[in-house]
PDB file of C-alpha atoms in Angstrom:
ATOM      1  CA  MET A 863    -102.645  -5.201 -97.954  1.00  0.00           C
ATOM      2  CA  ALA A 864    -102.275  -4.973 -94.174  1.00  0.00           C
ATOM      3  CA  ILE A 865    -100.614  -7.621 -92.033  1.00  0.00           C
ATOM      4  CA  GLU A 866    -103.061  -8.768 -89.375  1.00  0.00           C
ATOM      5  CA  LEU A 867    -102.323  -9.852 -85.811  1.00  0.00           C
ATOM      6  CA  ARG A 868    -103.642 -13.282 -86.769  1.00  0.00           C
ATOM      7  CA  HIS A 869    -100.912 -13.609 -89.430  1.00  0.00           C
ATOM      8  CA  LEU A 870     -98.214 -12.783 -86.906  1.00  0.00           C
ATOM      9  CA  ARG A 871     -99.645 -15.089 -84.229  1.00  0.00           C
ATOM     10  CA  TYR A 872     -99.769 -18.030 -86.680  1.00  0.00           C
ATOM     11  CA  ALA A 873     -96.231 -17.363 -87.887  1.00  0.00           C
ATOM     12  CA  VAL A 874     -94.860 -17.122 -84.327  1.00  0.00           C
ATOM     13  CA  ALA A 875     -96.507 -20.441 -83.437  1.00  0.00           C
ATOM     14  CA  ALA A 876     -95.201 -22.139 -86.620  1.00  0.00           C
ATOM     15  CA  ALA A 877     -91.667 -20.946 -85.896  1.00  0.00           C
ATOM     16  CA  HIS A 878     -91.928 -22.168 -82.308  1.00  0.00           C
ATOM     17  CA  TYR A 879     -93.175 -25.659 -83.187  1.00  0.00           C
ATOM     18  CA  GLY A 880     -91.286 -26.031 -86.482  1.00  0.00           C
ATOM     19  CA  SER A 881     -94.438 -27.452 -88.018  1.00  0.00           C
ATOM     20  CA  PHE A 882     -97.669 -26.029 -89.401  1.00  0.00           C
ATOM     21  CA  ARG A 883     -99.555 -29.078 -88.122  1.00  0.00           C
ATOM     22  CA  ARG A 884     -98.328 -28.813 -84.519  1.00  0.00           C
ATOM     23  CA  ALA A 885     -98.818 -25.022 -84.527  1.00  0.00           C
ATOM     24  CA  ALA A 886    -102.401 -25.440 -85.766  1.00  0.00           C
ATOM     25  CA  GLU A 887    -103.118 -28.020 -83.044  1.00  0.00           C
ATOM     26  CA  ALA A 888    -101.699 -25.713 -80.363  1.00  0.00           C
ATOM     27  CA  LEU A 889    -103.817 -22.791 -81.586  1.00  0.00           C
ATOM     28  CA  GLY A 890    -106.948 -24.877 -82.108  1.00  0.00           C
ATOM     29  CA  VAL A 891    -107.326 -24.058 -85.815  1.00  0.00           C
ATOM     30  CA  LYS A 892    -107.257 -26.099 -89.009  1.00  0.00           C
ATOM     31  CA  GLN A 893    -103.831 -26.656 -90.526  1.00  0.00           C
ATOM     32  CA  SER A 894    -105.114 -25.488 -93.912  1.00  0.00           C
ATOM     33  CA  SER A 895    -106.294 -22.182 -92.373  1.00  0.00           C
ATOM     34  CA  LEU A 896    -102.966 -21.583 -90.672  1.00  0.00           C
ATOM     35  CA  SER A 897    -100.988 -22.448 -93.818  1.00  0.00           C
ATOM     36  CA  ARG A 898    -103.192 -20.169 -95.954  1.00  0.00           C
ATOM     37  CA  ARG A 899    -102.811 -17.216 -93.567  1.00  0.00           C
ATOM     38  CA  ILE A 900     -99.037 -17.566 -93.475  1.00  0.00           C
ATOM     39  CA  ARG A 901     -98.985 -17.701 -97.277  1.00  0.00           C
ATOM     40  CA  GLN A 902    -101.065 -14.506 -97.343  1.00  0.00           C
ATOM     41  CA  MET A 903     -98.538 -12.817 -95.077  1.00  0.00           C
ATOM     42  CA  GLU A 904     -95.651 -13.884 -97.298  1.00  0.00           C
ATOM     43  CA  ASP A 905     -97.478 -12.605-100.376  1.00  0.00           C
ATOM     44  CA  ARG A 906     -98.174  -9.269 -98.763  1.00  0.00           C
ATOM     45  CA  LEU A 907     -94.589  -8.925 -97.524  1.00  0.00           C
ATOM     46  CA  GLY A 908     -93.178 -10.089-100.831  1.00  0.00           C
ATOM     47  CA  VAL A 909     -90.695 -12.481 -99.171  1.00  0.00           C
ATOM     48  CA  ALA A 910     -90.719 -16.095 -98.021  1.00  0.00           C
ATOM     49  CA  VAL A 911     -90.900 -16.364 -94.272  1.00  0.00           C
ATOM     50  CA  PHE A 912     -90.612 -20.172 -94.068  1.00  0.00           C
ATOM     51  CA  GLU A 913     -88.835 -22.904 -95.949  1.00  0.00           C
ATOM     52  CA  ARG A 914     -91.215 -25.861 -96.256  1.00  0.00           C
ATOM     53  CA  SER A 915     -90.134 -29.492 -96.309  1.00  0.00           C
ATOM     54  CA  SER A 916     -91.574 -32.907 -95.534  1.00  0.00           C
ATOM     55  CA  SER A 917     -90.005 -32.763 -92.075  1.00  0.00           C
ATOM     56  CA  GLY A 918     -91.589 -29.391 -91.187  1.00  0.00           C
ATOM     57  CA  VAL A 919     -90.779 -25.709 -91.623  1.00  0.00           C
ATOM     58  CA  ARG A 920     -87.936 -23.413 -90.693  1.00  0.00           C
ATOM     59  CA  LEU A 921     -87.452 -19.679 -90.911  1.00  0.00           C
ATOM     60  CA  THR A 922     -85.673 -18.059 -93.807  1.00  0.00           C
ATOM     61  CA  ILE A 923     -83.139 -15.324 -93.151  1.00  0.00           C
ATOM     62  CA  ALA A 924     -85.820 -12.714 -93.867  1.00  0.00           C
ATOM     63  CA  GLY A 925     -88.289 -14.694 -91.781  1.00  0.00           C
ATOM     64  CA  THR A 926     -85.915 -14.659 -88.806  1.00  0.00           C
ATOM     65  CA  GLU A 927     -85.824 -10.863 -88.856  1.00  0.00           C
ATOM     66  CA  ILE A 928     -89.577 -10.605 -89.346  1.00  0.00           C
ATOM     67  CA  LEU A 929     -90.344 -13.007 -86.489  1.00  0.00           C
ATOM     68  CA  ARG A 930     -88.004 -11.198 -84.104  1.00  0.00           C
ATOM     69  CA  ALA A 931     -90.215  -8.128 -84.346  1.00  0.00           C
ATOM     70  CA  SER A 932     -93.414 -10.171 -84.557  1.00  0.00           C
ATOM     71  CA  ARG A 933     -92.813 -11.891 -81.245  1.00  0.00           C
ATOM     72  CA  HIS A 934     -92.499  -8.525 -79.491  1.00  0.00           C
ATOM     73  CA  LEU A 935     -95.708  -7.306 -81.108  1.00  0.00           C
ATOM     74  CA  VAL A 936     -97.672 -10.438 -80.284  1.00  0.00           C
ATOM     75  CA  ASP A 937     -96.374 -10.576 -76.699  1.00  0.00           C
ATOM     76  CA  GLY A 938     -97.056  -6.877 -76.214  1.00  0.00           C
ATOM     77  CA  LEU A 939    -100.594  -7.118 -77.543  1.00  0.00           C
ATOM     78  CA  ASP A 940    -101.297 -10.243 -75.492  1.00  0.00           C
ATOM     79  CA  HIS A 941    -100.077  -8.445 -72.377  1.00  0.00           C
ATOM     80  CA  MET A 942    -102.174  -5.391 -73.204  1.00  0.00           C
ATOM     81  CA  MET A 943    -105.289  -7.492 -73.729  1.00  0.00           C
ATOM     82  CA  ALA A 944    -104.719  -9.467 -70.525  1.00  0.00           C
ATOM     83  CA  SER A 945    -104.146  -6.242 -68.570  1.00  0.00           C
ATOM     84  CA  ALA A 946    -107.271  -4.658 -70.040  1.00  0.00           C
ATOM     85  CA  LYS A 947    -109.382  -7.686 -69.109  1.00  0.00           C
ATOM     86  CA  ALA A 948    -107.913  -7.747 -65.584  1.00  0.00           C
ATOM     87  CA  ALA A 949    -108.617  -4.036 -65.171  1.00  0.00           C
ATOM     88  CA  GLY A 950    -112.171  -4.559 -66.388  1.00  0.00           C
ATOM     89  CA  ARG A 951    -112.625  -7.214 -63.726  1.00  0.00           C
ATOM     90  CA  GLY A 952    -111.125  -4.936 -61.063  1.00  0.00           C
ATOM     91  CA  GLU A 953    -108.101  -7.215 -60.686  1.00  0.00           C
ATOM     92  CA  ALA A 954    -105.632  -4.629 -62.000  1.00  0.00           C
ATOM     93  CA  GLY A 955    -105.495  -0.873 -62.393  1.00  0.00           C
ATOM     94  CA  ARG A 956    -105.412   1.769 -59.667  1.00  0.00           C
ATOM     95  CA  LEU A 957    -107.387   2.585 -56.523  1.00  0.00           C
ATOM     96  CA  THR A 958    -106.986   5.946 -54.773  1.00  0.00           C
ATOM     97  CA  ILE A 959    -108.068   6.033 -51.132  1.00  0.00           C
ATOM     98  CA  GLY A 960    -108.370   9.202 -49.092  1.00  0.00           C
ATOM     99  CA  PHE A 961    -108.130   9.131 -45.300  1.00  0.00           C
ATOM    100  CA  TYR A 962    -106.961  10.989 -42.211  1.00  0.00           C
ATOM    101  CA  THR A 963    -106.598   8.134 -39.772  1.00  0.00           C
ATOM    102  CA  SER A 964    -103.317   6.566 -38.733  1.00  0.00           C
ATOM    103  CA  LEU A 965    -101.891   3.608 -40.642  1.00  0.00           C
ATOM    104  CA  SER A 966     -99.653   2.452 -37.802  1.00  0.00           C
ATOM    105  CA  ALA A 967    -102.321  -0.036 -36.673  1.00  0.00           C
ATOM    106  CA  GLY A 968    -106.056  -0.535 -36.843  1.00  0.00           C
ATOM    107  CA  ASN A 969    -108.724  -1.578 -39.300  1.00  0.00           C
ATOM    108  CA  LEU A 970    -107.795   0.590 -42.275  1.00  0.00           C
ATOM    109  CA  ARG A 971    -104.257  -0.758 -42.251  1.00  0.00           C
ATOM    110  CA  ALA A 972    -105.574  -4.317 -41.985  1.00  0.00           C
ATOM    111  CA  SER A 973    -108.038  -3.705 -44.828  1.00  0.00           C
ATOM    112  CA  LEU A 974    -105.339  -2.309 -47.119  1.00  0.00           C
ATOM    113  CA  MET A 975    -103.087  -5.287 -46.402  1.00  0.00           C
ATOM    114  CA  GLU A 976    -105.884  -7.750 -47.187  1.00  0.00           C
ATOM    115  CA  TYR A 977    -106.865  -5.909 -50.373  1.00  0.00           C
ATOM    116  CA  GLY A 978    -103.233  -5.872 -51.513  1.00  0.00           C
ATOM    117  CA  ARG A 979    -103.002  -9.605 -50.893  1.00  0.00           C
ATOM    118  CA  ARG A 980    -106.141 -10.342 -52.903  1.00  0.00           C
ATOM    119  CA  PHE A 981    -105.425  -7.932 -55.747  1.00  0.00           C
ATOM    120  CA  PRO A 982    -101.652  -7.570 -56.067  1.00  0.00           C
ATOM    121  CA  GLN A 983    -101.925  -6.061 -59.564  1.00  0.00           C
ATOM    122  CA  VAL A 984    -103.969  -3.092 -58.361  1.00  0.00           C
ATOM    123  CA  GLU A 985    -101.843  -0.050 -57.568  1.00  0.00           C
ATOM    124  CA  ILE A 986    -103.050   1.442 -54.274  1.00  0.00           C
ATOM    125  CA  ARG A 987    -102.562   5.189 -53.959  1.00  0.00           C
ATOM    126  CA  LEU A 988    -103.185   6.911 -50.627  1.00  0.00           C
ATOM    127  CA  ALA A 989    -104.054  10.538 -49.982  1.00  0.00           C
ATOM    128  CA  GLU A 990    -103.972  11.820 -46.375  1.00  0.00           C
ATOM    129  CA  ARG A 991    -106.002  15.021 -46.257  1.00  0.00           C
ATOM    130  CA  ALA A 992    -108.440  17.006 -44.155  1.00  0.00           C
ATOM    131  CA  ARG A 993    -112.120  16.050 -44.309  1.00  0.00           C
ATOM    132  CA  ALA A 994    -113.176  18.916 -46.587  1.00  0.00           C
ATOM    133  CA  SER A 995    -110.338  18.177 -48.989  1.00  0.00           C
ATOM    134  CA  LEU A 996    -111.318  14.489 -49.105  1.00  0.00           C
ATOM    135  CA  PHE A 997    -114.856  15.291 -50.181  1.00  0.00           C
ATOM    136  CA  GLU A 998    -113.540  17.746 -52.753  1.00  0.00           C
ATOM    137  CA  GLY A 999    -111.354  14.958 -54.106  1.00  0.00           C
ATOM    138  CA  LEU A1000    -114.395  12.705 -54.441  1.00  0.00           C
ATOM    139  CA  GLU A1001    -116.275  15.429 -56.320  1.00  0.00           C
ATOM    140  CA  ARG A1002    -113.371  16.061 -58.694  1.00  0.00           C
ATOM    141  CA  GLY A1003    -112.808  12.355 -59.262  1.00  0.00           C
ATOM    142  CA  THR A1004    -109.235  12.375 -57.934  1.00  0.00           C
ATOM    143  CA  LEU A1005    -110.265   9.998 -55.122  1.00  0.00           C
ATOM    144  CA  ASP A1006    -112.182   6.748 -55.509  1.00  0.00           C
ATOM    145  CA  VAL A1007    -113.195   6.438 -51.856  1.00  0.00           C
ATOM    146  CA  ALA A1008    -112.745   8.421 -48.639  1.00  0.00           C
ATOM    147  CA  ILE A1009    -112.535   6.941 -45.138  1.00  0.00           C
ATOM    148  CA  VAL A1010    -113.491   9.477 -42.464  1.00  0.00           C
ATOM    149  CA  THR A1011    -114.511   9.502 -38.821  1.00  0.00           C
ATOM    150  CA  GLY A1012    -118.049  10.108 -37.634  1.00  0.00           C
ATOM    151  CA  GLU A1013    -121.417   8.529 -38.350  1.00  0.00           C
ATOM    152  CA  PRO A1014    -122.319   8.307 -42.066  1.00  0.00           C
ATOM    153  CA  ALA A1015    -123.877  11.550 -43.268  1.00  0.00           C
ATOM    154  CA  VAL A1016    -126.580  11.833 -45.917  1.00  0.00           C
ATOM    155  CA  ARG A1017    -124.971  13.013 -49.158  1.00  0.00           C
ATOM    156  CA  ALA A1018    -125.008  12.287 -52.862  1.00  0.00           C
ATOM    157  CA  GLY A1019    -123.150   9.088 -53.604  1.00  0.00           C
ATOM    158  CA  GLY A1020    -122.523   5.888 -51.724  1.00  0.00           C
ATOM    159  CA  THR A1021    -122.037   5.657 -47.973  1.00  0.00           C
ATOM    160  CA  MET A1022    -121.076   2.713 -45.791  1.00  0.00           C
ATOM    161  CA  ALA A1023    -120.812   2.499 -42.011  1.00  0.00           C
ATOM    162  CA  LEU A1024    -117.532   0.845 -41.036  1.00  0.00           C
ATOM    163  CA  TRP A1025    -115.748   0.019 -37.797  1.00  0.00           C
ATOM    164  CA  SER A1026    -115.383   1.927 -34.565  1.00  0.00           C
ATOM    165  CA  GLU A1027    -112.259   2.379 -32.467  1.00  0.00           C
ATOM    166  CA  ARG A1028    -111.675   3.020 -28.794  1.00  0.00           C
ATOM    167  CA  VAL A1029    -110.578   6.449 -27.658  1.00  0.00           C
ATOM    168  CA  LEU A1030    -107.521   6.318 -25.393  1.00  0.00           C
ATOM    169  CA  VAL A1031    -105.695   8.919 -23.367  1.00  0.00           C
ATOM    170  CA  ALA A1032    -102.035   9.613 -24.116  1.00  0.00           C
ATOM    171  CA  LEU A1033    -100.079  10.378 -20.943  1.00  0.00           C
ATOM    172  CA  PRO A1034     -96.492  11.312 -20.156  1.00  0.00           C
ATOM    173  CA  LYS A1035     -94.781   8.224 -18.779  1.00  0.00           C
ATOM    174  CA  SER A1036     -94.083  10.162 -15.563  1.00  0.00           C
ATOM    175  CA  HIS A1037     -97.772  11.027 -15.036  1.00  0.00           C
ATOM    176  CA  THR A1038     -99.355   9.688 -11.840  1.00  0.00           C
ATOM    177  CA  LEU A1039    -102.154   8.077 -13.898  1.00  0.00           C
ATOM    178  CA  ALA A1040     -99.667   6.153 -16.041  1.00  0.00           C
ATOM    179  CA  VAL A1041     -99.530   3.324 -13.478  1.00  0.00           C
ATOM    180  CA  LYS A1042    -103.253   2.595 -13.990  1.00  0.00           C
ATOM    181  CA  GLU A1043    -104.516   0.138 -16.609  1.00  0.00           C
ATOM    182  CA  ILE A1044    -107.797   2.026 -16.955  1.00  0.00           C
ATOM    183  CA  VAL A1045    -108.240   5.773 -16.536  1.00  0.00           C
ATOM    184  CA  TYR A1046    -111.676   7.237 -15.842  1.00  0.00           C
ATOM    185  CA  TRP A1047    -112.826  10.532 -17.278  1.00  0.00           C
ATOM    186  CA  THR A1048    -113.253  11.941 -13.804  1.00  0.00           C
ATOM    187  CA  ASP A1049    -109.525  11.286 -13.217  1.00  0.00           C
ATOM    188  CA  LEU A1050    -108.754  13.720 -16.026  1.00  0.00           C
ATOM    189  CA  ARG A1051    -110.459  16.788 -14.639  1.00  0.00           C
ATOM    190  CA  GLY A1052    -107.985  19.621 -14.404  1.00  0.00           C
ATOM    191  CA  GLU A1053    -105.668  18.215 -17.065  1.00  0.00           C
ATOM    192  CA  THR A1054    -104.513  20.257 -20.054  1.00  0.00           C
ATOM    193  CA  PHE A1055    -105.544  18.471 -23.256  1.00  0.00           C
ATOM    194  CA  LEU A1056    -103.339  18.951 -26.275  1.00  0.00           C
ATOM    195  CA  LEU A1057    -105.373  18.445 -29.462  1.00  0.00           C
ATOM    196  CA  SER A1058    -104.362  18.904 -33.057  1.00  0.00           C
ATOM    197  CA  GLU A1059    -106.454  21.341 -35.043  1.00  0.00           C
ATOM    198  CA  CYS A1060    -106.187  18.904 -37.939  1.00  0.00           C
ATOM    199  CA  ASP A1061    -108.749  16.123 -38.469  1.00  0.00           C
ATOM    200  CA  PRO A1062    -109.994  14.261 -36.482  1.00  0.00           C
ATOM    201  CA  GLY A1063    -109.465  16.835 -33.767  1.00  0.00           C
ATOM    202  CA  THR A1064    -113.095  17.964 -34.015  1.00  0.00           C
ATOM    203  CA  GLU A1065    -114.521  14.569 -33.048  1.00  0.00           C
ATOM    204  CA  LEU A1066    -112.059  14.148 -30.196  1.00  0.00           C
ATOM    205  CA  ARG A1067    -112.851  17.649 -28.951  1.00  0.00           C
ATOM    206  CA  ASP A1068    -116.580  16.843 -29.019  1.00  0.00           C
ATOM    207  CA  ILE A1069    -116.037  13.663 -27.001  1.00  0.00           C
ATOM    208  CA  LEU A1070    -113.952  15.591 -24.492  1.00  0.00           C
ATOM    209  CA  LEU A1071    -116.662  18.222 -24.047  1.00  0.00           C
ATOM    210  CA  VAL A1072    -119.377  15.601 -23.619  1.00  0.00           C
ATOM    211  CA  LYS A1073    -117.373  13.755 -20.964  1.00  0.00           C
ATOM    212  CA  LEU A1074    -115.919  16.633 -18.959  1.00  0.00           C
ATOM    213  CA  ALA A1075    -117.925  19.800 -19.612  1.00  0.00           C
ATOM    214  CA  SER A1076    -120.572  20.819 -17.106  1.00  0.00           C
ATOM    215  CA  PRO A1077    -122.389  24.088 -16.330  1.00  0.00           C
ATOM    216  CA  GLY A1078    -119.713  26.636 -15.580  1.00  0.00           C
ATOM    217  CA  VAL A1079    -116.876  24.136 -16.053  1.00  0.00           C
ATOM    218  CA  GLN A1080    -115.025  23.556 -19.302  1.00  0.00           C
ATOM    219  CA  PRO A1081    -112.055  21.237 -19.872  1.00  0.00           C
ATOM    220  CA  LYS A1082    -108.803  23.015 -20.624  1.00  0.00           C
ATOM    221  CA  ILE A1083    -108.080  22.408 -24.311  1.00  0.00           C
ATOM    222  CA  ALA A1084    -104.875  23.687 -25.893  1.00  0.00           C
ATOM    223  CA  GLY A1085    -105.404  23.517 -29.649  1.00  0.00           C
ATOM    224  CA  GLN A1086    -102.179  23.129 -31.599  1.00  0.00           C
ATOM    225  CA  ASP A1087    -101.692  23.774 -35.297  1.00  0.00           C
ATOM    226  CA  VAL A1088     -99.398  20.758 -35.632  1.00  0.00           C
ATOM    227  CA  SER A1089     -99.714  17.147 -36.744  1.00  0.00           C
ATOM    228  CA  ARG A1090    -101.055  14.392 -34.521  1.00  0.00           C
ATOM    229  CA  GLU A1091     -97.538  12.967 -34.372  1.00  0.00           C
ATOM    230  CA  SER A1092     -96.213  16.257 -33.007  1.00  0.00           C
ATOM    231  CA  ILE A1093     -98.937  16.240 -30.367  1.00  0.00           C
ATOM    232  CA  GLN A1094     -97.585  12.928 -29.069  1.00  0.00           C
ATOM    233  CA  SER A1095     -94.100  14.423 -28.827  1.00  0.00           C
ATOM    234  CA  LEU A1096     -95.498  17.325 -26.784  1.00  0.00           C
ATOM    235  CA  VAL A1097     -97.213  14.821 -24.471  1.00  0.00           C
ATOM    236  CA  GLY A1098     -93.916  12.990 -24.023  1.00  0.00           C
ATOM    237  CA  ALA A1099     -92.314  16.287 -23.101  1.00  0.00           C
ATOM    238  CA  GLY A1100     -94.799  16.639 -20.244  1.00  0.00           C
ATOM    239  CA  LEU A1101     -96.725  19.602 -21.668  1.00  0.00           C
ATOM    240  CA  GLY A1102    -100.127  17.969 -21.277  1.00  0.00           C
ATOM    241  CA  VAL A1103    -102.198  14.897 -22.118  1.00  0.00           C
ATOM    242  CA  SER A1104    -104.108  14.061 -25.282  1.00  0.00           C
ATOM    243  CA  LEU A1105    -106.759  11.797 -26.768  1.00  0.00           C
ATOM    244  CA  VAL A1106    -105.936   9.325 -29.509  1.00  0.00           C
ATOM    245  CA  ARG A1107    -107.773   6.695 -31.504  1.00  0.00           C
ATOM    246  CA  GLU A1108    -106.879   3.038 -31.225  1.00  0.00           C
ATOM    247  CA  ALA A1109    -105.286   3.015 -34.704  1.00  0.00           C
ATOM    248  CA  GLU A1110    -102.647   5.510 -33.555  1.00  0.00           C
ATOM    249  CA  ILE A1111    -101.060   3.348 -30.868  1.00  0.00           C
ATOM    250  CA  GLY A1112     -99.147   1.215 -33.365  1.00  0.00           C
ATOM    251  CA  ALA A1113     -96.476   3.932 -33.391  1.00  0.00           C
ATOM    252  CA  SER A1114     -94.413   4.529 -30.270  1.00  0.00           C
ATOM    253  CA  TYR A1115     -93.231   7.885 -28.984  1.00  0.00           C
ATOM    254  CA  ALA A1116     -90.618   8.591 -26.352  1.00  0.00           C
ATOM    255  CA  ASP A1117     -92.018   8.865 -22.815  1.00  0.00           C
ATOM    256  CA  VAL A1118     -95.660   8.421 -23.925  1.00  0.00           C
ATOM    257  CA  VAL A1119     -98.035   5.718 -22.657  1.00  0.00           C
ATOM    258  CA  TYR A1120    -101.613   4.985 -23.717  1.00  0.00           C
ATOM    259  CA  ARG A1121    -104.391   4.031 -21.350  1.00  0.00           C
ATOM    260  CA  ASP A1122    -108.000   3.026 -21.905  1.00  0.00           C
ATOM    261  CA  VAL A1123    -110.314   5.831 -20.804  1.00  0.00           C
ATOM    262  CA  GLN A1124    -113.783   4.908 -19.587  1.00  0.00           C
ATOM    263  CA  ASP A1125    -116.848   6.012 -17.698  1.00  0.00           C
ATOM    264  CA  GLY A1126    -119.759   4.039 -16.275  1.00  0.00           C
ATOM    265  CA  ASN A1127    -120.801   2.983 -19.769  1.00  0.00           C
ATOM    266  CA  GLY A1128    -117.390   1.574 -20.647  1.00  0.00           C
ATOM    267  CA  PRO A1129    -114.900   2.774 -23.268  1.00  0.00           C
ATOM    268  CA  SER A1130    -115.640   5.730 -25.513  1.00  0.00           C
ATOM    269  CA  ARG A1131    -115.543   4.959 -29.230  1.00  0.00           C
ATOM    270  CA  ILE A1132    -115.243   6.894 -32.469  1.00  0.00           C
ATOM    271  CA  SER A1133    -116.869   5.553 -35.640  1.00  0.00           C
ATOM    272  CA  TYR A1134    -115.742   5.491 -39.276  1.00  0.00           C
ATOM    273  CA  ALA A1135    -117.553   5.575 -42.604  1.00  0.00           C
ATOM    274  CA  ALA A1136    -116.661   5.197 -46.290  1.00  0.00           C
ATOM    275  CA  TYR A1137    -117.889   7.569 -49.017  1.00  0.00           C
ATOM    276  CA  TRP A1138    -117.671   7.279 -52.803  1.00  0.00           C
ATOM    277  CA  GLN A1139    -119.255   8.769 -55.923  1.00  0.00           C
ATOM    278  CA  ARG A1140    -122.239   6.987 -57.452  1.00  0.00           C
ATOM    279  CA  ASN A1141    -120.953   7.449 -60.997  1.00  0.00           C
ATOM    280  CA  SER A1142    -117.554   5.856 -60.362  1.00  0.00           C
ATOM    281  CA  ASP A1143    -116.601   3.444 -63.153  1.00  0.00           C
ATOM    282  CA  ASN A1144    -113.546   1.970 -61.410  1.00  0.00           C
ATOM    283  CA  PRO A1145    -114.014  -1.825 -61.038  1.00  0.00           C
ATOM    284  CA  ALA A1146    -111.238  -1.910 -58.425  1.00  0.00           C
ATOM    285  CA  LEU A1147    -113.456   0.212 -56.164  1.00  0.00           C
ATOM    286  CA  VAL A1148    -116.224  -2.402 -56.288  1.00  0.00           C
ATOM    287  CA  HIS A1149    -113.842  -5.061 -54.964  1.00  0.00           C
ATOM    288  CA  PHE A1150    -112.596  -2.747 -52.206  1.00  0.00           C
ATOM    289  CA  LEU A1151    -116.144  -1.975 -51.078  1.00  0.00           C
ATOM    290  CA  LYS A1152    -117.033  -5.659 -51.090  1.00  0.00           C
ATOM    291  CA  LEU A1153    -113.995  -6.368 -48.938  1.00  0.00           C
ATOM    292  CA  LEU A1154    -115.069  -3.678 -46.451  1.00  0.00           C
ATOM    293  CA  GLU A1155    -118.577  -5.101 -46.452  1.00  0.00           C
ATOM    294  CA  GLU A1156    -117.189  -8.572 -45.801  1.00  0.00           C
ATOM    295  CA  ARG A1157    -114.836  -7.514 -43.004  1.00  0.00           C
ATOM    296  CA  TYR A1158    -117.123  -5.040 -41.254  1.00  0.00           C
ATOM    297  CA  PRO A1159    -120.805  -6.068 -41.616  1.00  0.00           C
ATOM    298  CA  SER A1160    -123.104  -3.447 -40.143  1.00  0.00           C
ATOM    299  CA  LEU A1161    -126.417  -3.664 -38.304  1.00  0.00           C
ATOM    300  CA  SER A1162    -127.428  -0.384 -39.932  1.00  0.00           C
ATOM    301  CA  PRO A1163    -126.405  -0.534 -43.598  1.00  0.00           C
ATOM    302  CA  ILE A1164    -126.375   2.834 -45.342  1.00  0.00           C
ATOM    303  CA  THR A1165    -125.869   2.508 -49.072  1.00  0.00           C
ATOM    304  CA  THR A1166    -127.527   5.274 -51.045  1.00  0.00           C
ATOM    305  CA  GLU A1167    -126.683   4.126 -54.549  1.00  0.00           C
ATOM    306  CA  PRO A1168    -127.875   0.946 -56.285  1.00  0.00           C
ATOM    307  CA  ALA A1169    -124.530   0.567 -58.028  1.00  0.00           C
ATOM    308  CA  ALA A1170    -122.794  -0.020 -54.708  1.00  0.00           C
ATOM    309  CA  PRO A1171    -122.603  -3.512 -53.171  1.00  0.00           C
ATOM    310  CA  SER A1172    -125.676  -4.367 -51.129  1.00  0.00           C
ATOM    311  CA  ARG A1173    -125.234  -4.579 -47.387  1.00  0.00           C
ATOM    312  CA  THR A1174    -126.479  -7.686 -45.562  1.00  0.00           C
ATOM    313  CA  PRO A1175    -127.384  -6.934 -41.936  1.00  0.00           C
ATOM    314  CA  ASP A1176    -125.555  -8.894 -39.272  1.00  0.00           C
ATOM    315  CA  PRO A1177    -128.125 -11.357 -37.846  1.00  0.00           C
ATOM    316  CA  SER A1178    -126.537 -11.300 -34.383  1.00  0.00           C
ATOM    317  CA  PRO A1179    -128.523  -9.471 -31.711  1.00  0.00           C
TER     318      PRO A1179
END
């Protein structure tokens, strides 16, 4: 006959309290039920686990050895059950987030910090990749959510408009424009712009063309097959200027300064959106999306899947 978890749990409690009565009270069961189950266990093992007396119970030599192993089993199963329940509630487990923005500052960094504070048992895994690779990761199920720049695009799955960030110009510290607090796009005509060919270089290039291109005149763009961090080093070396997003200015680079760049309509901004698969069964993702919804309410909610959290429009004008 098999030994059940209930047998072990009752025996561990009886050994702890030294009394069947007190163990039964602690477990919320009848003393007769607890005593009968322990007797069943002893019969099935073929040895006495407890010595009974009017003053209570104590372990036999065999019982001491049996309970040593039983405690580990009971504790291990209790931990497994608690972990499984926490994971089912999205309070434990793993969340894999794909991105290609900077984590030196900005809203994604702040969101990750807040999520980690609320759900410390969830393991956060980050994957910094190009846009196409992020969407491939969503399709394959290796990513739970992807945070990318640009307005939300229509695609299968869930989509959520997020924050926007200012676009700034990175200048060598020795540049004549470095003394200004605000730089205007017209001030930048004739400059050589160093842009990474990695994401989000495309969006920054598009902004640059909109602001400075005119019939017969194109801004001078020097595309570089290097990281965004390396671009900043090239700017510091005086080889040109560059455009950066607000999230990137949390990191400092030698001889580089950042200035707000504006036109008559004010600062230029670049938007972000979150994407996820509609068939995701990760409860931790639901909590992350709710946190994003809470922190960054949108006037134009775009959620294509009913399984995703509903967006409540911001009532402000």
